[in-house]
Coordinates of C-alpha atoms in Angstrom, one line a residue:
Chain A
X297 CA -89.5 -20.9 -48.8
X298 CA -87.2 -22.6 -46.3
X299 CA -84.2 -23.2 -48.5
X300 CA -81.5 -24.8 -46.4
X301 CA -79.0 -22.0 -47.2
X302 CA -81.2 -19.5 -45.4
X303 CA -80.1 -19.1 -41.8
X304 CA -82.4 -20.2 -38.9
X305 CA -83.2 -17.3 -36.7
X306 CA -85.3 -19.0 -34.0
X307 CA -85.4 -22.7 -33.2
X308 CA -86.7 -24.9 -30.5
X309 CA -85.8 -28.5 -29.7
X310 CA -87.9 -30.9 -27.6
X311 CA -89.7 -28.0 -26.0
X312 CA -92.0 -29.2 -23.2
X313 CA -93.9 -27.6 -20.5
X314 CA -96.5 -28.5 -17.8
X315 CA -98.9 -26.6 -15.7
X316 CA -99.0 -28.8 -12.7
X317 CA -100.0 -32.3 -13.9
X318 CA -101.1 -31.0 -17.3
X319 CA -98.5 -31.3 -20.0
X320 CA -99.5 -28.4 -22.3
X321 CA -96.5 -28.4 -24.7
X322 CA -95.0 -31.8 -25.7
X323 CA -91.6 -31.9 -27.4
X324 CA -92.1 -29.2 -30.0
X325 CA -89.4 -28.7 -32.6
X326 CA -89.7 -25.5 -34.6
X327 CA -87.4 -23.6 -36.9
X328 CA -88.0 -20.1 -38.2
X329 CA -85.7 -19.1 -41.1
X330 CA -85.0 -15.5 -42.2
X331 CA -87.9 -14.3 -44.3
X332 CA -90.2 -17.2 -43.4
X333 CA -94.0 -16.9 -43.2
X334 CA -94.7 -19.6 -40.8
X335 CA -98.3 -20.2 -39.6
X336 CA -99.0 -21.9 -36.3
X337 CA -102.5 -23.4 -36.3
X338 CA -104.5 -25.8 -34.1
X339 CA -107.8 -26.0 -32.2
X340 CA -108.5 -23.9 -29.2
X341 CA -106.4 -25.1 -26.2
X342 CA -103.8 -26.7 -28.4
X343 CA -101.1 -24.6 -26.7
X344 CA -100.4 -22.0 -29.4
X345 CA -100.3 -18.9 -27.1
X346 CA -98.4 -20.9 -24.5
X347 CA -95.8 -21.7 -27.1
X348 CA -95.5 -18.0 -28.0
X349 CA -95.1 -17.2 -24.3
X350 CA -92.3 -19.8 -24.0
X351 CA -90.6 -18.3 -27.0
X352 CA -90.7 -14.8 -25.6
X353 CA -89.6 -15.9 -22.1
X354 CA -92.8 -15.0 -20.3
X355 CA -93.0 -18.7 -19.4
X356 CA -90.1 -21.1 -18.7
X357 CA -90.1 -24.6 -20.3
X358 CA -89.8 -27.7 -18.2
X359 CA -87.5 -29.4 -20.9
X360 CA -86.0 -28.5 -24.2
X361 CA -84.1 -25.5 -25.5
X362 CA -84.8 -22.3 -27.4
X363 CA -82.1 -20.7 -29.6
X364 CA -82.1 -17.3 -31.3
X365 CA -79.5 -17.0 -34.1
X366 CA -77.9 -20.1 -32.9
X367 CA -77.4 -18.8 -29.3
X368 CA -79.1 -20.7 -26.5
X369 CA -81.6 -18.3 -24.9
X370 CA -83.6 -20.8 -22.9
X371 CA -82.5 -19.3 -19.6
X372 CA -82.6 -15.6 -20.7
X373 CA -85.2 -13.2 -19.6
X374 CA -87.9 -11.7 -21.8
X375 CA -85.9 -8.4 -21.9
X376 CA -82.7 -10.1 -23.1
X377 CA -84.6 -12.0 -25.9
X378 CA -86.0 -8.7 -27.1
X379 CA -82.4 -7.4 -27.4
X380 CA -81.7 -10.4 -29.5
X381 CA -84.3 -9.3 -32.1
X382 CA -87.5 -11.0 -30.9
X383 CA -90.7 -9.0 -30.9
X384 CA -94.3 -10.1 -30.4
X385 CA -97.9 -8.9 -30.7
X386 CA -100.7 -10.0 -28.4
X387 CA -103.9 -11.8 -29.1
X388 CA -105.7 -9.3 -26.7
X389 CA -104.5 -5.7 -27.3
X390 CA -101.8 -4.7 -24.9
X391 CA -101.7 -1.0 -25.6
X392 CA -101.2 2.2 -23.5
X393 CA -104.8 3.2 -23.7
X394 CA -104.7 6.8 -22.4
X395 CA -101.7 7.7 -24.6
X396 CA -101.9 8.6 -28.3
X397 CA -100.8 6.2 -31.1
X398 CA -97.7 8.3 -31.6
X399 CA -96.8 8.1 -27.9
X400 CA -97.4 4.3 -27.8
X401 CA -94.9 3.8 -30.6
X402 CA -92.5 6.4 -29.2
X403 CA -92.2 4.3 -26.0
X404 CA -91.0 1.3 -28.0
X405 CA -88.7 3.4 -30.2
X406 CA -87.1 5.1 -27.2
X407 CA -86.5 1.7 -25.6
X408 CA -84.8 0.5 -28.8
X409 CA -82.6 3.6 -28.9
X410 CA -81.6 2.9 -25.3
X411 CA -83.2 6.1 -24.1
X412 CA -86.1 4.8 -22.0
X413 CA -84.2 5.5 -18.8
X414 CA -82.9 8.9 -19.7
X415 CA -83.8 11.7 -17.2
X416 CA -83.5 14.7 -19.4
X417 CA -84.8 16.0 -22.7
X418 CA -82.6 16.4 -25.7
X419 CA -84.0 18.1 -28.8
X420 CA -81.9 16.0 -31.0
X421 CA -82.9 12.7 -29.5
X422 CA -86.5 13.9 -29.4
X423 CA -86.4 14.7 -33.1
X424 CA -85.0 11.3 -33.9
X425 CA -87.5 9.4 -31.7
X426 CA -90.4 11.4 -33.2
X427 CA -89.2 10.8 -36.8
X428 CA -88.7 7.0 -36.3
X429 CA -92.1 6.7 -34.5
X430 CA -93.9 8.4 -37.3
X431 CA -92.0 6.2 -39.8
X432 CA -93.4 3.1 -38.0
X433 CA -96.9 4.5 -38.0
X434 CA -96.6 5.2 -41.7
X435 CA -95.7 1.6 -42.3
X436 CA -99.0 0.4 -40.7
X437 CA -101.0 3.3 -42.2
X438 CA -101.8 5.1 -39.0
X439 CA -100.4 8.5 -39.5
X440 CA -103.8 10.1 -39.6
X441 CA -104.6 8.7 -36.2
X442 CA -101.1 9.5 -34.8
X443 CA -102.3 12.1 -32.2
X444 CA -105.5 10.5 -31.1
X445 CA -105.6 8.5 -27.8
X446 CA -105.8 4.7 -28.3
X447 CA -109.2 4.4 -26.8
X448 CA -110.6 6.7 -29.5
X449 CA -109.2 4.5 -32.3
X450 CA -111.3 1.9 -34.2
X451 CA -110.6 -1.7 -33.3
X452 CA -108.8 -2.3 -36.6
X453 CA -106.5 0.7 -36.0
X454 CA -105.8 -0.7 -32.5
X455 CA -104.8 -4.0 -34.0
X456 CA -102.5 -2.2 -36.4
X457 CA -101.0 -0.3 -33.5
X458 CA -100.4 -3.6 -31.8
X459 CA -98.3 -4.6 -34.8
X460 CA -96.6 -1.1 -34.9
X461 CA -95.4 -1.5 -31.3
X462 CA -93.6 -4.7 -32.3
X463 CA -92.2 -3.3 -35.5
X464 CA -90.9 -0.3 -33.6
X465 CA -88.4 -2.7 -31.9
X466 CA -86.9 -3.3 -35.4
X467 CA -87.0 -7.1 -34.8
X468 CA -85.5 -9.9 -36.8
X469 CA -88.2 -12.3 -35.6
X470 CA -91.8 -11.3 -35.2
X471 CA -94.4 -13.5 -33.4
X472 CA -98.0 -12.5 -34.1
X473 CA -100.8 -13.8 -32.0
X474 CA -104.0 -13.6 -34.1
X475 CA -103.4 -10.2 -35.6
X476 CA -106.9 -10.1 -37.3
X477 CA -108.8 -11.5 -34.4
X478 CA -112.1 -9.6 -33.8
X479 CA -111.5 -7.1 -36.6
X480 CA -114.8 -6.1 -38.3
X481 CA -115.1 -7.0 -41.9
X482 CA -114.8 -3.4 -43.1
X483 CA -111.3 -3.1 -41.6
X484 CA -110.0 -6.5 -42.3
X485 CA -108.3 -5.7 -45.6
X486 CA -106.3 -2.9 -43.9
X487 CA -104.9 -5.3 -41.4
X488 CA -104.3 -8.1 -43.8
X489 CA -102.6 -5.8 -46.3
X490 CA -100.3 -4.5 -43.6
X491 CA -99.4 -8.1 -42.6
X492 CA -98.8 -8.9 -46.2
X493 CA -96.5 -5.9 -46.7
X494 CA -94.2 -6.7 -43.7
X495 CA -90.5 -6.7 -44.5
X496 CA -89.4 -9.7 -46.6
X497 CA -86.4 -10.3 -44.4
X498 CA -88.4 -10.7 -41.2
X499 CA -89.0 -14.2 -39.9
X500 CA -92.6 -14.3 -39.0
X501 CA -94.6 -16.8 -36.9
X502 CA -98.3 -16.1 -37.0
X503 CA -101.0 -17.7 -35.0
X504 CA -104.3 -17.5 -36.8
X505 CA -107.7 -19.2 -37.0
X506 CA -108.7 -17.6 -40.2
X507 CA -107.9 -20.1 -43.0
X508 CA -108.2 -17.5 -45.8
X509 CA -105.5 -15.4 -44.1
X510 CA -103.3 -18.5 -43.5
X511 CA -103.4 -19.8 -47.1
X512 CA -102.9 -16.3 -48.5
X513 CA -100.0 -15.5 -46.2
X514 CA -98.2 -18.6 -45.0
X515 CA -95.4 -20.4 -46.9
X516 CA -95.3 -23.2 -44.2
X517 CA -97.6 -24.4 -41.6
X518 CA -97.2 -26.1 -38.3
X519 CA -100.3 -27.8 -36.9
X520 CA -100.3 -28.0 -33.1
X521 CA -102.7 -30.4 -31.4
X522 CA -102.7 -31.1 -27.6
X523 CA -99.4 -29.4 -27.3
X524 CA -97.6 -31.6 -29.9
X525 CA -96.7 -31.0 -33.5
X526 CA -99.2 -33.0 -35.6
X527 CA -97.9 -31.9 -39.0
X528 CA -95.4 -29.5 -40.5
X529 CA -95.3 -28.7 -44.2
X530 CA -96.4 -26.4 -47.0
X531 CA -100.0 -25.2 -47.1
X532 CA -100.8 -27.7 -49.8
X533 CA -99.3 -30.6 -47.8
X534 CA -101.1 -29.6 -44.7
X535 CA -104.4 -29.1 -46.4
X536 CA -104.2 -32.6 -48.0
X537 CA -103.3 -34.3 -44.7
X538 CA -106.2 -36.3 -43.4
X539 CA -105.2 -36.3 -39.8
X540 CA -105.1 -32.5 -39.9
X541 CA -108.5 -32.4 -41.5
X542 CA -109.9 -34.7 -38.7
X543 CA -108.2 -32.8 -35.9
X544 CA -108.7 -29.3 -37.0
X545 CA -109.8 -28.2 -40.5
X546 CA -112.9 -30.4 -40.3
X547 CA -113.8 -29.1 -36.9
X548 CA -113.3 -25.5 -38.1
X549 CA -115.6 -26.1 -41.1
X550 CA -118.3 -27.7 -39.0
X551 CA -118.1 -25.2 -36.2
Chain B
X36 CA -99.7 26.1 -27.9
X37 CA -98.8 24.8 -31.3
X38 CA -101.6 22.6 -32.5
X39 CA -100.3 19.6 -34.5
X40 CA -102.5 19.0 -37.5
X41 CA -102.1 15.5 -38.8
X42 CA -104.0 16.2 -42.0
X43 CA -101.7 19.0 -43.0
X44 CA -98.7 16.6 -42.5
X45 CA -99.8 14.3 -45.4
X46 CA -97.3 11.6 -46.1
X47 CA -94.1 13.7 -46.4
X48 CA -91.7 12.2 -43.7
X49 CA -90.3 15.6 -43.0
X50 CA -93.7 17.1 -42.3
X51 CA -94.7 14.0 -40.3
X52 CA -91.6 14.5 -38.1
X53 CA -92.4 18.2 -37.6
X54 CA -96.0 17.4 -36.7
X55 CA -94.7 14.9 -34.1
X56 CA -92.3 17.3 -32.7
X57 CA -94.9 20.0 -32.4
X58 CA -97.1 17.6 -30.6
X59 CA -94.3 16.7 -28.1
X60 CA -93.5 20.4 -27.5
X61 CA -97.1 21.3 -27.0
X62 CA -97.3 18.5 -24.4
X63 CA -94.0 19.0 -22.6
X64 CA -92.7 22.6 -22.9
X65 CA -93.2 25.0 -20.1
X66 CA -95.8 27.7 -20.7
X67 CA -96.0 31.2 -19.2
X68 CA -99.0 30.0 -17.1
X69 CA -96.6 27.6 -15.3
X70 CA -95.1 30.6 -13.5
X71 CA -98.5 31.6 -11.9
X72 CA -98.4 29.5 -8.7
X73 CA -94.8 30.5 -8.0
X74 CA -95.6 34.2 -8.5
X75 CA -98.5 33.8 -6.1
X76 CA -96.3 32.1 -3.6
X77 CA -93.7 34.7 -3.9
X78 CA -96.2 37.4 -3.1
X79 CA -97.1 36.0 0.3
X80 CA -94.2 37.4 2.4
X81 CA -94.9 40.8 0.9
X82 CA -98.7 40.9 1.1
X83 CA -99.4 38.5 3.9
X84 CA -96.3 38.6 5.9
X85 CA -98.1 37.5 9.1
X86 CA -98.9 34.2 7.3
X87 CA -95.3 33.2 6.6
X88 CA -95.1 30.5 9.3
X89 CA -98.3 28.9 8.1
X90 CA -97.2 29.4 4.5
X91 CA -94.0 27.5 5.2
X92 CA -96.0 24.5 6.5
X93 CA -98.1 24.6 3.3
X94 CA -95.0 24.7 1.1
X95 CA -93.5 21.7 2.9
X96 CA -96.7 19.7 2.4
X97 CA -96.8 20.8 -1.3
X98 CA -93.3 19.3 -1.7
X99 CA -94.3 16.1 0.1
X100 CA -97.4 15.8 -2.1
X101 CA -95.3 16.3 -5.2
X102 CA -93.1 13.4 -4.2
X103 CA -96.2 11.2 -3.9
X104 CA -97.6 12.4 -7.2
X105 CA -94.4 11.4 -9.0
X106 CA -94.8 7.8 -8.0
X107 CA -98.6 7.5 -7.8
X108 CA -99.7 9.7 -10.6
X109 CA -96.9 8.9 -13.1
X110 CA -95.6 5.4 -12.3
X111 CA -98.9 4.1 -10.7
X112 CA -97.2 3.0 -7.5
X113 CA -99.9 2.9 -4.8
X114 CA -98.5 3.6 -1.4
X115 CA -99.7 4.4 2.1
X116 CA -96.2 4.6 3.5
X117 CA -94.8 7.8 2.0
X118 CA -94.3 9.2 5.6
X119 CA -91.4 6.7 6.0
X120 CA -89.2 8.8 3.7
X121 CA -90.6 12.1 4.9
X122 CA -89.9 11.1 8.5
X123 CA -86.5 9.7 7.7
X124 CA -85.6 13.1 6.1
X125 CA -87.0 14.9 9.1
X126 CA -85.0 12.8 11.6
X127 CA -81.8 13.0 9.5
X128 CA -81.9 16.8 9.4
X129 CA -83.1 17.0 13.0
X130 CA -80.6 14.5 14.5
X131 CA -77.7 16.1 12.6
X132 CA -78.4 19.3 14.4
X133 CA -79.7 18.2 17.8
X134 CA -77.2 15.3 18.4
X135 CA -74.2 16.2 16.3
X136 CA -74.4 19.9 16.3
X137 CA -74.3 20.1 12.5
X138 CA -76.3 23.3 12.0
X139 CA -75.6 24.3 8.4
X140 CA -79.1 24.1 6.8
X141 CA -78.4 23.4 3.1
X142 CA -76.0 20.5 3.8
X143 CA -78.5 19.2 6.4
X144 CA -81.2 19.2 3.8
X145 CA -79.1 17.4 1.2
X146 CA -78.3 14.8 3.8
X147 CA -82.0 14.4 4.6
X148 CA -82.7 13.9 0.9
X149 CA -79.8 11.4 0.4
X150 CA -80.7 9.3 3.4
X151 CA -84.3 9.1 2.4
X152 CA -83.3 8.3 -1.2
X153 CA -81.0 5.5 -0.1
X154 CA -83.8 4.0 2.0
X155 CA -86.2 4.4 -1.0
X156 CA -83.7 2.6 -3.3
X157 CA -83.3 -0.4 -1.0
X158 CA -87.0 -0.7 0.1
X159 CA -88.2 0.0 -3.4
X160 CA -86.0 -2.7 -5.0
X161 CA -87.7 -5.2 -2.6
X162 CA -91.3 -4.1 -2.5
X163 CA -91.8 -3.0 -6.1
X164 CA -91.8 -6.6 -7.1
X165 CA -95.4 -6.6 -5.8
X166 CA -98.4 -4.6 -7.0
X167 CA -101.8 -3.6 -5.8
X168 CA -102.9 -4.7 -2.4
X169 CA -99.7 -6.5 -1.5
X170 CA -97.7 -3.4 -2.4
X171 CA -100.0 -1.2 -0.4
X172 CA -99.6 -3.4 2.7
X173 CA -95.8 -3.5 2.3
X174 CA -95.6 0.3 2.2
X175 CA -97.6 0.5 5.4
X176 CA -95.4 -2.1 6.9
X177 CA -92.2 -0.2 6.2
X178 CA -93.4 3.0 7.6
X179 CA -94.7 1.2 10.7
X180 CA -91.4 -0.4 11.2
X181 CA -89.6 3.0 11.1
X182 CA -92.2 4.4 13.5
X183 CA -91.6 1.7 16.0
X184 CA -87.9 2.0 15.6
X185 CA -88.2 5.7 16.4
X186 CA -90.2 4.8 19.5
X187 CA -87.7 2.1 20.6
X188 CA -84.7 4.3 20.2
X189 CA -86.2 7.1 22.2
X190 CA -82.8 7.9 23.7
X191 CA -81.9 9.0 20.2
X192 CA -85.1 10.3 18.7
X193 CA -86.8 11.7 21.8
X194 CA -89.6 9.2 21.3
X195 CA -93.1 10.5 22.0
X196 CA -91.8 13.7 23.6
X197 CA -90.4 14.7 20.2
X198 CA -86.9 15.7 19.2
X199 CA -85.8 19.0 20.7
X200 CA -82.7 21.1 20.4
X201 CA -82.7 21.5 16.6
X202 CA -81.1 24.8 15.7
X203 CA -79.8 26.0 12.4
X204 CA -77.2 28.6 11.5
X205 CA -78.0 31.5 9.3
X206 CA -78.8 30.6 5.7
X207 CA -75.6 30.8 3.5
X208 CA -74.0 32.3 6.6
X209 CA -75.8 35.6 5.9
X210 CA -79.6 35.5 6.3
X211 CA -80.8 35.2 9.8
X212 CA -84.0 33.4 10.7
X213 CA -86.4 36.2 11.6
X214 CA -89.2 35.9 14.1
X215 CA -91.9 36.4 11.4
X216 CA -90.6 33.4 9.5
X217 CA -89.9 35.3 6.3
X218 CA -86.5 33.7 5.8
X219 CA -87.9 30.3 6.5
X220 CA -90.7 30.9 4.0
X221 CA -88.4 32.0 1.2
X222 CA -86.0 29.2 1.9
X223 CA -88.8 26.6 1.7
X224 CA -90.1 28.4 -1.4
X225 CA -86.8 28.2 -3.2
X226 CA -86.2 24.5 -2.2
X227 CA -89.7 23.4 -3.2
X228 CA -89.5 25.3 -6.5
X229 CA -86.1 23.7 -7.4
X230 CA -87.6 20.3 -6.5
X231 CA -90.6 21.0 -8.6
X232 CA -88.5 22.0 -11.6
X233 CA -86.4 18.9 -11.2
X234 CA -89.5 16.7 -11.0
X235 CA -91.1 18.4 -14.0
X236 CA -88.0 17.9 -16.1
X237 CA -88.0 14.3 -15.2
X238 CA -91.7 13.8 -16.0
X239 CA -91.2 15.1 -19.5
X240 CA -88.0 13.1 -20.1
X241 CA -88.0 9.8 -21.9
X242 CA -87.9 8.2 -18.4
X243 CA -91.1 10.1 -17.5
X244 CA -92.8 8.6 -20.6
X245 CA -91.5 5.2 -19.6
X246 CA -93.3 5.6 -16.2
X247 CA -96.5 6.4 -18.0
X248 CA -96.1 3.3 -20.0
X249 CA -95.5 1.1 -16.9
X250 CA -98.6 2.6 -15.3
X251 CA -100.7 1.9 -18.3
X252 CA -99.5 -1.5 -19.2
X253 CA -96.7 -3.3 -17.5
X254 CA -96.9 -6.4 -19.6
X255 CA -96.4 -4.5 -22.8
X256 CA -93.4 -2.6 -21.3
X257 CA -91.8 -6.0 -20.5
X258 CA -92.6 -7.2 -24.0
X259 CA -90.7 -4.2 -25.5
X260 CA -87.8 -5.0 -23.3
X261 CA -88.0 -2.4 -20.5
X262 CA -86.4 -3.4 -17.2
X263 CA -89.6 -2.5 -15.2
X264 CA -88.3 -3.2 -11.7
X265 CA -85.2 -1.0 -12.3
X266 CA -87.2 1.9 -13.7
X267 CA -89.8 1.7 -10.9
X268 CA -87.0 1.6 -8.3
X269 CA -85.4 4.7 -9.7
X270 CA -88.7 6.5 -9.6
X271 CA -89.3 5.4 -6.0
X272 CA -85.7 6.5 -5.1
X273 CA -86.3 10.0 -6.6
X274 CA -89.6 10.3 -4.9
X275 CA -88.2 9.2 -1.5
X276 CA -85.4 11.8 -1.9
X277 CA -87.9 14.6 -2.5
X278 CA -90.0 13.4 0.4
X279 CA -86.9 13.4 2.6
X280 CA -86.0 17.0 1.6
X281 CA -89.6 17.9 2.6
X282 CA -89.1 16.3 6.0
X283 CA -85.8 18.0 6.4
X284 CA -87.4 21.3 5.7
X285 CA -90.0 20.6 8.4
X286 CA -87.4 19.8 11.0
X287 CA -85.4 22.9 10.2
X288 CA -88.4 25.2 9.9
X289 CA -90.0 24.1 13.1
X290 CA -86.9 23.3 15.1
X291 CA -88.9 20.4 16.5
X292 CA -90.3 17.2 15.3
X293 CA -92.4 14.4 16.7
X294 CA -92.9 10.8 15.7
X295 CA -96.0 12.1 13.9
X296 CA -93.8 12.6 10.9
X297 CA -93.4 8.8 10.5
X298 CA -97.0 8.0 11.3
X299 CA -99.7 6.3 9.2
X300 CA -101.8 9.5 9.6
X301 CA -99.2 11.5 7.8
X302 CA -99.1 9.0 4.9
X303 CA -102.9 9.1 4.7
X304 CA -103.0 12.9 4.9
X305 CA -100.6 13.4 1.9
X306 CA -102.6 10.8 -0.1
X307 CA -105.8 12.8 0.7
X308 CA -104.1 16.0 -0.5
X309 CA -103.2 14.4 -3.7
X310 CA -106.6 12.9 -4.3
X311 CA -108.2 16.3 -3.6
X312 CA -106.0 18.1 -6.1
X313 CA -105.8 15.3 -8.7
X314 CA -103.0 12.9 -9.6
X315 CA -100.5 12.8 -12.5
X316 CA -100.0 16.4 -13.3
X317 CA -97.9 17.8 -10.4
X318 CA -100.2 20.9 -10.1
X319 CA -102.8 18.6 -8.5
X320 CA -100.3 18.0 -5.7
X321 CA -99.9 21.8 -5.2
X322 CA -103.6 22.6 -5.3
X323 CA -104.5 19.6 -3.1
X324 CA -101.9 20.5 -0.4
X325 CA -102.9 24.1 -0.3
X326 CA -106.7 23.3 -0.1
X327 CA -106.1 20.6 2.5
X328 CA -103.9 22.8 4.7
X329 CA -106.3 25.8 4.5
X330 CA -109.3 23.7 5.1
X331 CA -107.7 21.9 8.1
X332 CA -106.6 25.2 9.6
X333 CA -110.0 26.9 9.2
X334 CA -112.0 23.9 10.3
X335 CA -109.7 23.3 13.3
X336 CA -110.4 26.8 14.5
X337 CA -114.1 26.2 14.2
X338 CA -114.0 22.9 15.9
X339 CA -110.7 21.5 17.3
X340 CA -112.3 18.1 17.8
X341 CA -114.2 17.5 14.6
X342 CA -112.2 19.2 11.9
X343 CA -111.3 15.9 10.3
X344 CA -114.9 15.3 9.7
X345 CA -114.9 18.5 7.6
X346 CA -111.9 17.3 5.6
X347 CA -113.6 14.0 5.1
X348 CA -116.7 15.6 3.7
X349 CA -114.6 17.8 1.4
X350 CA -112.9 14.6 0.1
X351 CA -116.2 12.9 -0.5
X352 CA -117.5 15.9 -2.3
X353 CA -114.4 16.2 -4.6
X354 CA -114.3 12.5 -5.4
X355 CA -118.0 12.5 -6.3
X356 CA -118.2 15.8 -8.2
X357 CA -114.7 15.9 -9.9
X358 CA -113.1 12.5 -9.8
X359 CA -109.9 13.9 -11.5
X360 CA -109.5 16.2 -8.5
X361 CA -109.8 19.9 -8.2
X362 CA -107.1 20.6 -10.7
X363 CA -108.8 18.2 -13.1
X364 CA -111.5 20.8 -13.5
X365 CA -108.9 23.3 -14.8
X366 CA -107.5 20.6 -17.1
X367 CA -110.9 19.8 -18.5
X368 CA -111.7 23.4 -19.2
X369 CA -108.4 23.9 -20.9
X370 CA -108.9 20.8 -23.1
X371 CA -112.3 22.0 -24.1
X372 CA -110.9 25.3 -25.1
X373 CA -108.3 23.5 -27.2
X374 CA -110.9 21.4 -28.9
X375 CA -113.0 24.4 -29.6
X376 CA -110.2 26.3 -31.2
X377 CA -109.6 23.3 -33.5

């Protein structure tokens, strides 16, 4: 997993943030290496989604720094961080609901190709965007649904499209906020298999509540409790840690 | 229309790409039917030549409604201040002629479009940081400010009495403005058709798709790295420019304008037209403007005092019976036909 020779793509040092008097993130240090499968777990309200929003630039930290590929991006906007190879998926679907799956992905592809502000059509560019968008849909197994509007897709397909929109940006780092959340049992395998099959060179941070998915997928785990890192280690180390069991695993088992 | 069939495409990347392109072309390419409204409009001076003057007014409102549809229907920018740019265009073309003696129509029209577009760029860059109700209020504020400026500078604009003394030289130095208004009509027709074609081209461009995306989900557009404010400002600028050309046409065609062009009533009227016809498809703006103008004209003849009540009832009827607007009915029938053929 995290051999020291593998370059760190995304890192934070002493990241902290408050909403008014409430400190929601407390001095988080995190390092995502190329190819990592890093799970971020913790009870509800631990600050997982807030941390993702800090990483992507939706929120600004009070203290601490964020670096992508060694470059300090703490003060850069969401858009500039995307350009540095950072992509995310959302816990609650953020799709273009009246557009088809193909059109959804095309929007992201045309942004990546720098054509989202172009005022004229070009057959050549159109062909390239279409081919790349279909390629992304194929990677998540959605080609059969390509020309159906999002609102007609099954929930599992919508979750896959959520991933496709991030993949269309051709990221180096992918942050996934509960990709399997709410997916009915019959469609779960499709989503999990897709997550499993993501490019081995991608650095992936995944927030998940589902322990099966985490232990199947993750090579390292960070446990976040009350906005601070309680434990970081391999799945085995984390599973054996009594504090983690008390704070989270036990709770999850009981509840 | 080429129907993309995803099942036929299987997993062959070439075939997938072809299916996607067929889908894009079916969605975006012009069809023969797109010529129908323009052929109808072209027939007016030959079949109904006594209606040319009224027809010109309708064409101007079609153009104005198109400008609104571009931002409201495509980019999702809600505004009740579109008259600001329409009025700026009208006063630009009007003042050029009445105060500076610049009577050449085409350059006057371009100036109207450019001034309005510049105003759209500056105001858009400020107010498009806001959305929903705040944005709506700001658009009203901007048009109200311009209205009051026109009132305050009545030495320049003529104030409530209106701006008189607008005259224009023959079109291209050749075509004189006849009493029937046939030249005016054809002039307005060519200008609005060119503007329509430009808008249509933009709506099917990657930028047009980007506007769809922003309307549907701004947060996701930010997450894929799109500079949302910049894109919206560009759309607003284009729309303001088109509205300004519409206003310039009005000043030139009527040789007279009043502060009405900047008023809240004018913004509300153009929004009513768009809702009547249906948003987000350009043709709704055409149908809505034509229906509104015809209804207002006929009803005003029946009752000069209460015609607005009639327009209001029409609006209520349309919103209740076909919430996608009158053109939405056409759209729905066409989609049903497409499904049936599949």
